[in-house]
Amino acid sequence: MAVDFVFLDSGTGGIPYMLHLLKKSPDSKCVYVGDTANFPYGNKTHEEVVKCVIDVVGKIIQRFNPKVIVLACNTMSVNALDVVRSIYPDNTFVGTVPAIKLASETSKNRRIGLMATKSTIEHPYNQDLKNHFASDCELVLQPAPDLISFIEHEAFTASKEECIKAIEPSVEFFRKNNCDCIILGCTHFLNLADLIQEVAGEKIKVVDSVEGVVNRALSVIGALRGVPAEGVAEKTAGCAEDFGAQGKAFPSFNTLYVTGFTDKKDENEYNVICKRFNLSFGGKL
Ligand code: DGL
C-alpha cells in the first residue's frame, strides 16, 4: 500500500499537523520524518536550509515515494519549497507559512505578533505575506530559538510549570508591544499551542496554520485521486499557496522516523512522544 502523506519537519514541529490530519481523515496513510540530525534549521543560512531540505526530501522519495510531502516547517517552506518543487517535479508538495492572513482577519488593533525562527522572520517571503495580507498592520517580530529548542528537547518530559516558564518571556514581549494577536510561525509551537493561549490570556488571540495546511493537504490528495475534497478548499490559511506564489510498498503507517540523535535524552524524548501519540518509532531514516 502506498504512503499518502509524509510530514517533514526539523524535529517535533510537524507532529501536531499530522495528528490533525489523521483526526480529520483517519484512513490516511501517514509517515513522519524529523530531520533531527540537522535541528535547528532556524539559525541556518538560506543555502544551508536548502541543502538540508533537498537531501532529506530525496531520501523520503526514495524510501516512501509518498503521494504528498507536507513541509510542516515554516523555515523549510519559505526557503526551499520552490526549490524542491523544481528539483522533484513528479512529487507533490504542500508548504507551511505563518498564518498572517488569518491574523489580519483576527486582529482588532492591527498589531500582530509573529513568533518564528530567525530564518523565517528575516526571509523576504514573510515580508511579502505581510504586504499582501496585512499591509495595514504592524507586525511585531520575535525570533524564539530558546523556546523552539525547549520544545524539541524537553517539553514532552517537562512539567506544566516548566513549559509555562519557557513560554512566558515570548508572550510577555508581545503583551508589552500591545499585540492583540500572536501568530505561531514555527510549527514547534503547535506542540504547546493550548498552553501558549492560556499564558496569553483572553485579550490576546493565538493563531496558527494547522487547519489551513491540513485542509490544503486533503484537498491536494483529493485532486490527485480525482475526488475534490468538499468544504475544505476555502479554509487554507497558512499553507504556502495562500500567497499564490506558487509508491513504494510500505508496511507500517503512523510511524515516526528521525535522521539522528545527539544524545540519549533526545531518544527518550522521542520515545515518550511516540507512546503519547500512539506512533511507532521507525528509527533512523
Ligand atoms: N519547526 C520549524 C519551523 O516551523 C523550525 C524549527 C528549527 O529547526 O529551528 O520553522
mmCIF file of C-alpha atoms and ligand atoms in Angstrom:
data_model
loop_
_atom_site.group_PDB
_atom_site.id
_atom_site.type_symbol
_atom_site.label_atom_id
_atom_site.label_comp_id
_atom_site.label_asym_id
_atom_site.label_seq_id
_atom_site.Cartn_x
_atom_site.Cartn_y
_atom_site.Cartn_z
ATOM 1 C CA MET A 1 0.000 0.000 0.000
ATOM 2 C CA ALA A 2 1.327 3.414 -0.923
ATOM 3 C CA VAL A 3 2.038 6.195 1.553
ATOM 4 C CA ASP A 4 -0.353 9.129 1.174
ATOM 5 C CA PHE A 5 1.494 11.753 3.197
ATOM 6 C CA VAL A 6 4.951 12.209 4.609
ATOM 7 C CA PHE A 7 5.063 15.063 7.122
ATOM 8 C CA LEU A 8 8.523 16.594 7.367
ATOM 9 C CA ASP A 9 9.971 18.964 9.961
ATOM 10 C CA SER A 10 13.359 19.527 11.564
ATOM 11 C CA GLY A 11 12.046 17.735 14.671
ATOM 12 C CA THR A 12 8.782 17.557 16.569
ATOM 13 C CA GLY A 13 7.098 20.571 14.934
ATOM 14 C CA GLY A 14 5.127 18.741 12.271
ATOM 15 C CA ILE A 15 3.594 16.175 14.619
ATOM 16 C CA PRO A 16 0.506 18.285 15.514
ATOM 17 C CA TYR A 17 -0.101 18.771 11.773
ATOM 18 C CA MET A 18 -0.016 15.034 11.076
ATOM 19 C CA LEU A 19 -2.209 14.269 14.104
ATOM 20 C CA HIS A 20 -4.733 16.866 12.999
ATOM 21 C CA LEU A 21 -4.864 15.390 9.512
ATOM 22 C CA LEU A 22 -5.357 11.907 10.953
ATOM 23 C CA LYS A 23 -8.183 13.230 13.111
ATOM 24 C CA LYS A 24 -9.942 14.606 10.045
ATOM 25 C CA SER A 25 -9.032 11.713 7.785
ATOM 26 C CA PRO A 26 -8.283 8.615 9.918
ATOM 27 C CA ASP A 27 -7.735 6.320 6.933
ATOM 28 C CA SER A 28 -4.882 8.392 5.521
ATOM 29 C CA LYS A 29 -1.557 6.553 5.347
ATOM 30 C CA CYS A 30 0.931 8.833 7.059
ATOM 31 C CA VAL A 31 4.626 8.709 7.863
ATOM 32 C CA TYR A 32 6.503 11.297 9.898
ATOM 33 C CA VAL A 33 10.114 12.374 9.413
ATOM 34 C CA GLY A 34 12.034 14.671 11.752
ATOM 35 C CA ASP A 35 15.347 15.820 10.306
ATOM 36 C CA THR A 36 16.740 15.829 13.823
ATOM 37 C CA ALA A 37 20.370 15.496 12.712
ATOM 38 C CA ASN A 38 20.071 18.997 11.253
ATOM 39 C CA PHE A 39 17.991 20.618 14.005
ATOM 40 C CA PRO A 40 17.764 23.595 14.390
ATOM 41 C CA TYR A 41 17.019 24.841 10.906
ATOM 42 C CA GLY A 42 16.114 28.281 12.205
ATOM 43 C CA ASN A 43 19.677 29.514 12.663
ATOM 44 C CA LYS A 44 20.988 28.220 9.333
ATOM 45 C CA THR A 45 21.629 30.297 6.232
ATOM 46 C CA HIS A 46 19.271 30.071 3.252
ATOM 47 C CA GLU A 47 21.811 27.920 1.379
ATOM 48 C CA GLU A 48 22.213 25.533 4.326
ATOM 49 C CA VAL A 49 18.454 25.106 4.727
ATOM 50 C CA VAL A 50 18.019 24.457 1.009
ATOM 51 C CA LYS A 51 20.743 21.818 1.023
ATOM 52 C CA CYS A 52 19.316 20.012 4.060
ATOM 53 C CA VAL A 53 15.784 20.011 2.621
ATOM 54 C CA ILE A 54 16.921 18.712 -0.791
ATOM 55 C CA ASP A 55 18.821 15.876 0.928
ATOM 56 C CA VAL A 56 16.089 14.761 3.290
ATOM 57 C CA VAL A 57 13.328 15.062 0.662
ATOM 58 C CA GLY A 58 15.455 12.936 -1.690
ATOM 59 C CA LYS A 59 15.676 10.226 0.997
ATOM 60 C CA ILE A 60 11.938 10.418 1.651
ATOM 61 C CA ILE A 61 11.090 9.992 -2.024
ATOM 62 C CA GLN A 62 13.478 7.081 -2.393
ATOM 63 C CA ARG A 63 12.173 5.290 0.684
ATOM 64 C CA PHE A 64 8.417 6.004 0.649
ATOM 65 C CA ASN A 65 7.544 7.683 -2.643
ATOM 66 C CA PRO A 66 4.561 9.376 -0.961
ATOM 67 C CA LYS A 67 1.701 10.953 -2.866
ATOM 68 C CA VAL A 68 2.172 14.221 -0.979
ATOM 69 C CA ILE A 69 5.059 15.626 1.067
ATOM 70 C CA VAL A 70 3.955 18.199 3.622
ATOM 71 C CA LEU A 71 6.776 20.537 4.604
ATOM 72 C CA ALA A 72 5.350 21.005 8.086
ATOM 73 C CA CYS A 73 8.018 23.566 8.837
ATOM 74 C CA ASN A 74 7.890 27.283 8.073
ATOM 75 C CA THR A 75 11.660 27.590 7.769
ATOM 76 C CA MET A 76 11.852 24.793 5.197
ATOM 77 C CA SER A 77 8.882 26.168 3.284
ATOM 78 C CA VAL A 78 9.912 29.804 2.941
ATOM 79 C CA ASN A 79 13.459 28.817 1.964
ATOM 80 C CA ALA A 80 13.081 25.656 -0.051
ATOM 81 C CA LEU A 81 9.534 24.892 -1.211
ATOM 82 C CA ASP A 82 10.104 26.337 -4.689
ATOM 83 C CA VAL A 83 13.451 24.563 -4.946
ATOM 84 C CA VAL A 84 12.158 21.072 -4.093
ATOM 85 C CA ARG A 85 9.180 21.584 -6.395
ATOM 86 C CA SER A 86 11.538 22.257 -9.284
ATOM 87 C CA ILE A 87 14.049 19.512 -8.398
ATOM 88 C CA TYR A 88 11.382 16.847 -7.800
ATOM 89 C CA PRO A 89 8.681 17.799 -10.349
ATOM 90 C CA ASP A 90 6.992 14.378 -10.159
ATOM 91 C CA ASN A 91 6.195 14.832 -6.476
ATOM 92 C CA THR A 92 3.543 16.985 -4.868
ATOM 93 C CA PHE A 93 4.397 19.328 -2.010
ATOM 94 C CA VAL A 94 2.344 21.321 0.453
ATOM 95 C CA GLY A 95 4.116 24.053 2.408
ATOM 96 C CA THR A 96 3.538 25.846 5.689
ATOM 97 C CA VAL A 97 3.881 29.595 6.174
ATOM 98 C CA PRO A 98 2.970 31.957 9.032
ATOM 99 C CA ALA A 99 -0.810 32.493 9.186
ATOM 100 C CA ILE A 100 -0.546 36.235 8.547
ATOM 101 C CA LYS A 101 -3.813 36.322 6.610
ATOM 102 C CA LEU A 102 -5.693 34.703 9.475
ATOM 103 C CA ALA A 103 -4.049 37.065 11.969
ATOM 104 C CA SER A 104 -5.062 40.048 9.862
ATOM 105 C CA GLU A 105 -8.659 38.790 9.894
ATOM 106 C CA THR A 106 -8.427 38.357 13.674
ATOM 107 C CA SER A 107 -6.609 41.443 14.978
ATOM 108 C CA LYS A 108 -8.723 44.405 16.043
ATOM 109 C CA ASN A 109 -5.959 46.849 16.968
ATOM 110 C CA ARG A 110 -3.866 45.891 13.898
ATOM 111 C CA ARG A 111 -0.819 44.983 15.998
ATOM 112 C CA ILE A 112 0.180 41.410 15.284
ATOM 113 C CA GLY A 113 2.972 39.447 16.925
ATOM 114 C CA LEU A 114 4.903 36.847 14.963
ATOM 115 C CA MET A 115 6.913 34.187 16.803
ATOM 116 C CA ALA A 116 9.076 32.203 14.423
ATOM 117 C CA THR A 117 12.647 31.240 13.654
ATOM 118 C CA LYS A 118 15.215 33.868 12.780
ATOM 119 C CA SER A 119 15.345 32.440 9.266
ATOM 120 C CA THR A 120 11.572 32.717 8.707
ATOM 121 C CA ILE A 121 11.378 36.212 10.173
ATOM 122 C CA GLU A 122 14.213 37.515 8.030
ATOM 123 C CA HIS A 123 13.070 35.841 4.818
ATOM 124 C CA PRO A 124 11.561 38.191 2.176
ATOM 125 C CA TYR A 125 8.658 35.737 1.749
ATOM 126 C CA ASN A 126 7.471 36.789 5.190
ATOM 127 C CA GLN A 127 7.501 40.467 4.267
ATOM 128 C CA ASP A 128 5.643 39.608 1.039
ATOM 129 C CA LEU A 129 2.926 37.856 3.064
ATOM 130 C CA LYS A 130 2.602 40.914 5.276
ATOM 131 C CA ASN A 131 2.394 43.313 2.318
ATOM 132 C CA HIS A 132 -0.144 41.106 0.620
ATOM 133 C CA PHE A 133 -2.442 40.222 3.519
ATOM 134 C CA ALA A 134 -1.795 42.653 6.369
ATOM 135 C CA SER A 135 -0.496 45.860 4.826
ATOM 136 C CA ASP A 136 -2.362 47.999 7.372
ATOM 137 C CA CYS A 137 -0.979 46.047 10.351
ATOM 138 C CA GLU A 138 2.132 46.493 12.436
ATOM 139 C CA LEU A 139 3.969 43.167 12.514
ATOM 140 C CA VAL A 140 5.933 42.775 15.753
ATOM 141 C CA LEU A 141 8.631 40.175 15.142
ATOM 142 C CA GLN A 142 10.312 37.913 17.651
ATOM 143 C CA PRO A 143 12.643 35.026 16.929
ATOM 144 C CA ALA A 144 12.299 32.470 19.730
ATOM 145 C CA PRO A 145 15.145 29.953 19.409
ATOM 146 C CA ASP A 146 15.193 29.111 23.130
ATOM 147 C CA LEU A 147 11.534 28.173 23.200
ATOM 148 C CA ILE A 148 11.931 26.149 19.991
ATOM 149 C CA SER A 149 14.885 24.287 21.492
ATOM 150 C CA PHE A 150 12.943 23.677 24.729
ATOM 151 C CA ILE A 151 10.039 22.204 22.748
ATOM 152 C CA GLU A 152 12.353 19.979 20.708
ATOM 153 C CA HIS A 153 14.411 18.656 23.602
ATOM 154 C CA GLU A 154 12.358 18.962 26.792
ATOM 155 C CA ALA A 155 8.681 19.855 26.516
ATOM 156 C CA PHE A 156 7.299 16.327 26.362
ATOM 157 C CA THR A 157 9.033 15.273 29.563
ATOM 158 C CA ALA A 158 8.741 18.655 31.324
ATOM 159 C CA SER A 159 6.106 19.677 33.878
ATOM 160 C CA LYS A 160 3.368 22.164 33.035
ATOM 161 C CA GLU A 161 5.142 24.758 35.214
ATOM 162 C CA GLU A 162 8.391 24.297 33.293
ATOM 163 C CA CYS A 163 6.549 24.707 29.989
ATOM 164 C CA ILE A 164 4.829 27.882 31.213
ATOM 165 C CA LYS A 165 8.178 29.271 32.365
ATOM 166 C CA ALA A 166 9.627 28.646 28.904
ATOM 167 C CA ILE A 167 6.657 30.298 27.175
ATOM 168 C CA GLU A 168 6.285 33.396 29.361
ATOM 169 C CA PRO A 169 9.151 35.606 28.036
ATOM 170 C CA SER A 170 7.876 35.400 24.458
ATOM 171 C CA VAL A 171 4.271 36.152 25.360
ATOM 172 C CA GLU A 172 5.359 38.977 27.657
ATOM 173 C CA PHE A 173 7.276 40.571 24.778
ATOM 174 C CA PHE A 174 4.120 40.691 22.656
ATOM 175 C CA ARG A 175 1.993 41.888 25.570
ATOM 176 C CA LYS A 176 4.403 44.785 26.172
ATOM 177 C CA ASN A 177 4.194 45.601 22.474
ATOM 178 C CA ASN A 178 0.410 45.808 22.705
ATOM 179 C CA CYS A 179 -0.298 42.970 20.256
ATOM 180 C CA ASP A 180 -3.815 41.516 20.367
ATOM 181 C CA CYS A 181 -2.895 38.540 18.202
ATOM 182 C CA ILE A 182 0.126 36.210 18.114
ATOM 183 C CA ILE A 183 0.981 34.012 15.143
ATOM 184 C CA LEU A 184 2.662 30.689 15.875
ATOM 185 C CA GLY A 185 5.004 30.930 12.890
ATOM 186 C CA CYS A 186 7.165 27.948 13.797
ATOM 187 C CA THR A 187 5.471 24.574 13.831
ATOM 188 C CA HIS A 188 7.224 23.552 17.059
ATOM 189 C CA PHE A 189 4.981 25.983 18.960
ATOM 190 C CA LEU A 190 1.929 23.966 17.986
ATOM 191 C CA ASN A 191 3.008 21.338 20.484
ATOM 192 C CA LEU A 192 2.278 23.896 23.234
ATOM 193 C CA ALA A 193 -0.451 25.892 21.479
ATOM 194 C CA ASP A 194 -3.077 25.492 24.233
ATOM 195 C CA LEU A 195 -0.621 26.486 26.901
ATOM 196 C CA ILE A 196 0.599 29.492 24.882
ATOM 197 C CA GLN A 197 -3.033 30.617 24.588
ATOM 198 C CA GLU A 198 -3.505 30.057 28.329
ATOM 199 C CA VAL A 199 -0.431 32.180 29.139
ATOM 200 C CA ALA A 200 -1.514 34.874 26.650
ATOM 201 C CA GLY A 201 -4.946 35.142 28.283
ATOM 202 C CA GLU A 202 -8.234 36.083 26.683
ATOM 203 C CA LYS A 203 -7.156 39.529 25.430
ATOM 204 C CA ILE A 204 -4.614 38.045 23.007
ATOM 205 C CA LYS A 205 -5.680 35.567 20.355
ATOM 206 C CA VAL A 206 -3.132 32.946 19.336
ATOM 207 C CA VAL A 207 -3.460 31.790 15.713
ATOM 208 C CA ASP A 208 -1.744 29.099 13.684
ATOM 209 C CA SER A 209 -1.709 27.392 10.301
ATOM 210 C CA VAL A 210 -2.727 23.847 11.272
ATOM 211 C CA GLU A 211 -6.262 23.894 9.925
ATOM 212 C CA GLY A 212 -5.217 25.660 6.707
ATOM 213 C CA VAL A 213 -2.310 23.348 5.953
ATOM 214 C CA VAL A 214 -4.257 20.173 6.709
ATOM 215 C CA ASN A 215 -7.207 21.305 4.593
ATOM 216 C CA ARG A 216 -4.831 22.115 1.782
ATOM 217 C CA ALA A 217 -3.133 18.696 2.051
ATOM 218 C CA LEU A 218 -6.503 16.921 1.971
ATOM 219 C CA SER A 219 -7.698 18.916 -0.976
ATOM 220 C CA VAL A 220 -4.445 18.252 -2.867
ATOM 221 C CA ILE A 221 -4.680 14.492 -2.344
ATOM 222 C CA GLY A 222 -8.355 14.612 -3.275
ATOM 223 C CA ALA A 223 -7.418 16.292 -6.545
ATOM 224 C CA LEU A 224 -4.685 13.679 -7.189
ATOM 225 C CA ARG A 225 -7.295 10.960 -6.730
ATOM 226 C CA GLY A 226 -9.736 12.895 -8.865
ATOM 227 C CA VAL A 227 -12.075 13.427 -5.911
ATOM 228 C CA PRO A 228 -12.419 17.075 -4.858
ATOM 229 C CA ALA A 229 -12.352 17.346 -1.060
ATOM 230 C CA GLU A 230 -15.586 19.001 -0.067
ATOM 231 C CA GLY A 231 -15.761 22.059 2.125
ATOM 232 C CA VAL A 232 -12.044 22.469 2.695
ATOM 233 C CA ALA A 233 -10.916 24.466 -0.310
ATOM 234 C CA GLU A 234 -11.615 27.919 1.101
ATOM 235 C CA LYS A 235 -10.104 27.427 4.530
ATOM 236 C CA THR A 236 -6.440 27.040 3.735
ATOM 237 C CA ALA A 237 -4.914 29.961 5.678
ATOM 238 C CA GLY A 238 -1.287 29.400 6.498
ATOM 239 C CA CYS A 239 -0.441 26.962 3.756
ATOM 240 C CA ALA A 240 2.191 28.236 1.368
ATOM 241 C CA GLU A 241 -0.219 28.597 -1.529
ATOM 242 C CA ASP A 242 -2.045 31.274 0.428
ATOM 243 C CA PHE A 243 0.230 33.855 -1.045
ATOM 244 C CA GLY A 244 -0.330 32.483 -4.517
ATOM 245 C CA ALA A 245 3.451 32.175 -5.058
ATOM 246 C CA GLN A 246 3.101 29.411 -6.144
ATOM 247 C CA GLY A 247 4.647 4.052 -4.161
ATOM 248 C CA LYS A 248 6.692 2.161 -2.936
ATOM 249 C CA ALA A 249 5.105 -0.681 -0.883
ATOM 250 C CA PHE A 250 5.454 0.134 2.790
ATOM 251 C CA PRO A 251 4.158 -1.954 5.640
ATOM 252 C CA SER A 252 3.684 0.359 8.598
ATOM 253 C CA PHE A 253 1.893 3.685 8.838
ATOM 254 C CA ASN A 254 1.771 6.268 11.605
ATOM 255 C CA THR A 255 5.469 5.656 12.010
ATOM 256 C CA LEU A 256 7.945 8.328 13.052
ATOM 257 C CA TYR A 257 11.495 8.418 11.710
ATOM 258 C CA VAL A 258 14.400 10.642 12.656
ATOM 259 C CA THR A 259 17.718 11.325 10.958
ATOM 260 C CA GLY A 260 19.843 11.086 14.108
ATOM 261 C CA PHE A 261 20.067 11.829 17.827
ATOM 262 C CA THR A 262 22.829 13.746 19.530
ATOM 263 C CA ASP A 263 22.204 12.106 22.919
ATOM 264 C CA LYS A 264 20.180 9.572 24.894
ATOM 265 C CA LYS A 265 17.957 12.276 26.334
ATOM 266 C CA ASP A 266 16.577 13.104 22.886
ATOM 267 C CA GLU A 267 15.991 9.437 22.178
ATOM 268 C CA ASN A 268 13.980 9.193 25.390
ATOM 269 C CA GLU A 269 12.034 12.343 24.466
ATOM 270 C CA TYR A 270 11.010 10.775 21.143
ATOM 271 C CA ASN A 271 10.025 7.518 22.869
ATOM 272 C CA VAL A 272 7.697 9.499 25.111
ATOM 273 C CA ILE A 273 6.251 11.306 22.073
ATOM 274 C CA CYS A 274 5.616 8.061 20.180
ATOM 275 C CA LYS A 275 3.902 6.465 23.181
ATOM 276 C CA ARG A 276 1.789 9.537 23.850
ATOM 277 C CA PHE A 277 0.518 9.819 20.288
ATOM 278 C CA ASN A 278 0.395 6.136 19.522
ATOM 279 C CA LEU A 279 3.052 6.307 16.799
ATOM 280 C CA SER A 280 5.557 3.558 16.023
ATOM 281 C CA PHE A 281 9.185 4.544 16.184
ATOM 282 C CA GLY A 282 10.848 3.726 12.871
ATOM 283 C CA GLY A 283 14.406 4.594 13.894
ATOM 284 C CA LYS A 284 16.836 6.329 11.592
ATOM 285 C CA LEU A 285 15.709 7.178 8.070
HETATM 286 N N1 DGL B 1 9.662 23.868 13.090
HETATM 287 C C1 DGL B 1 10.394 24.730 12.280
HETATM 288 C C2 DGL B 1 9.579 25.873 11.674
HETATM 289 O O1 DGL B 1 8.378 25.787 11.549
HETATM 290 C C3 DGL B 1 11.796 25.153 12.637
HETATM 291 C C4 DGL B 1 12.486 24.755 13.909
HETATM 292 C C5 DGL B 1 14.008 24.772 13.739
HETATM 293 O O2 DGL B 1 14.524 23.765 13.277
HETATM 294 O O3 DGL B 1 14.626 25.803 14.043
HETATM 295 O O4 DGL B 1 10.122 26.855 11.243
#
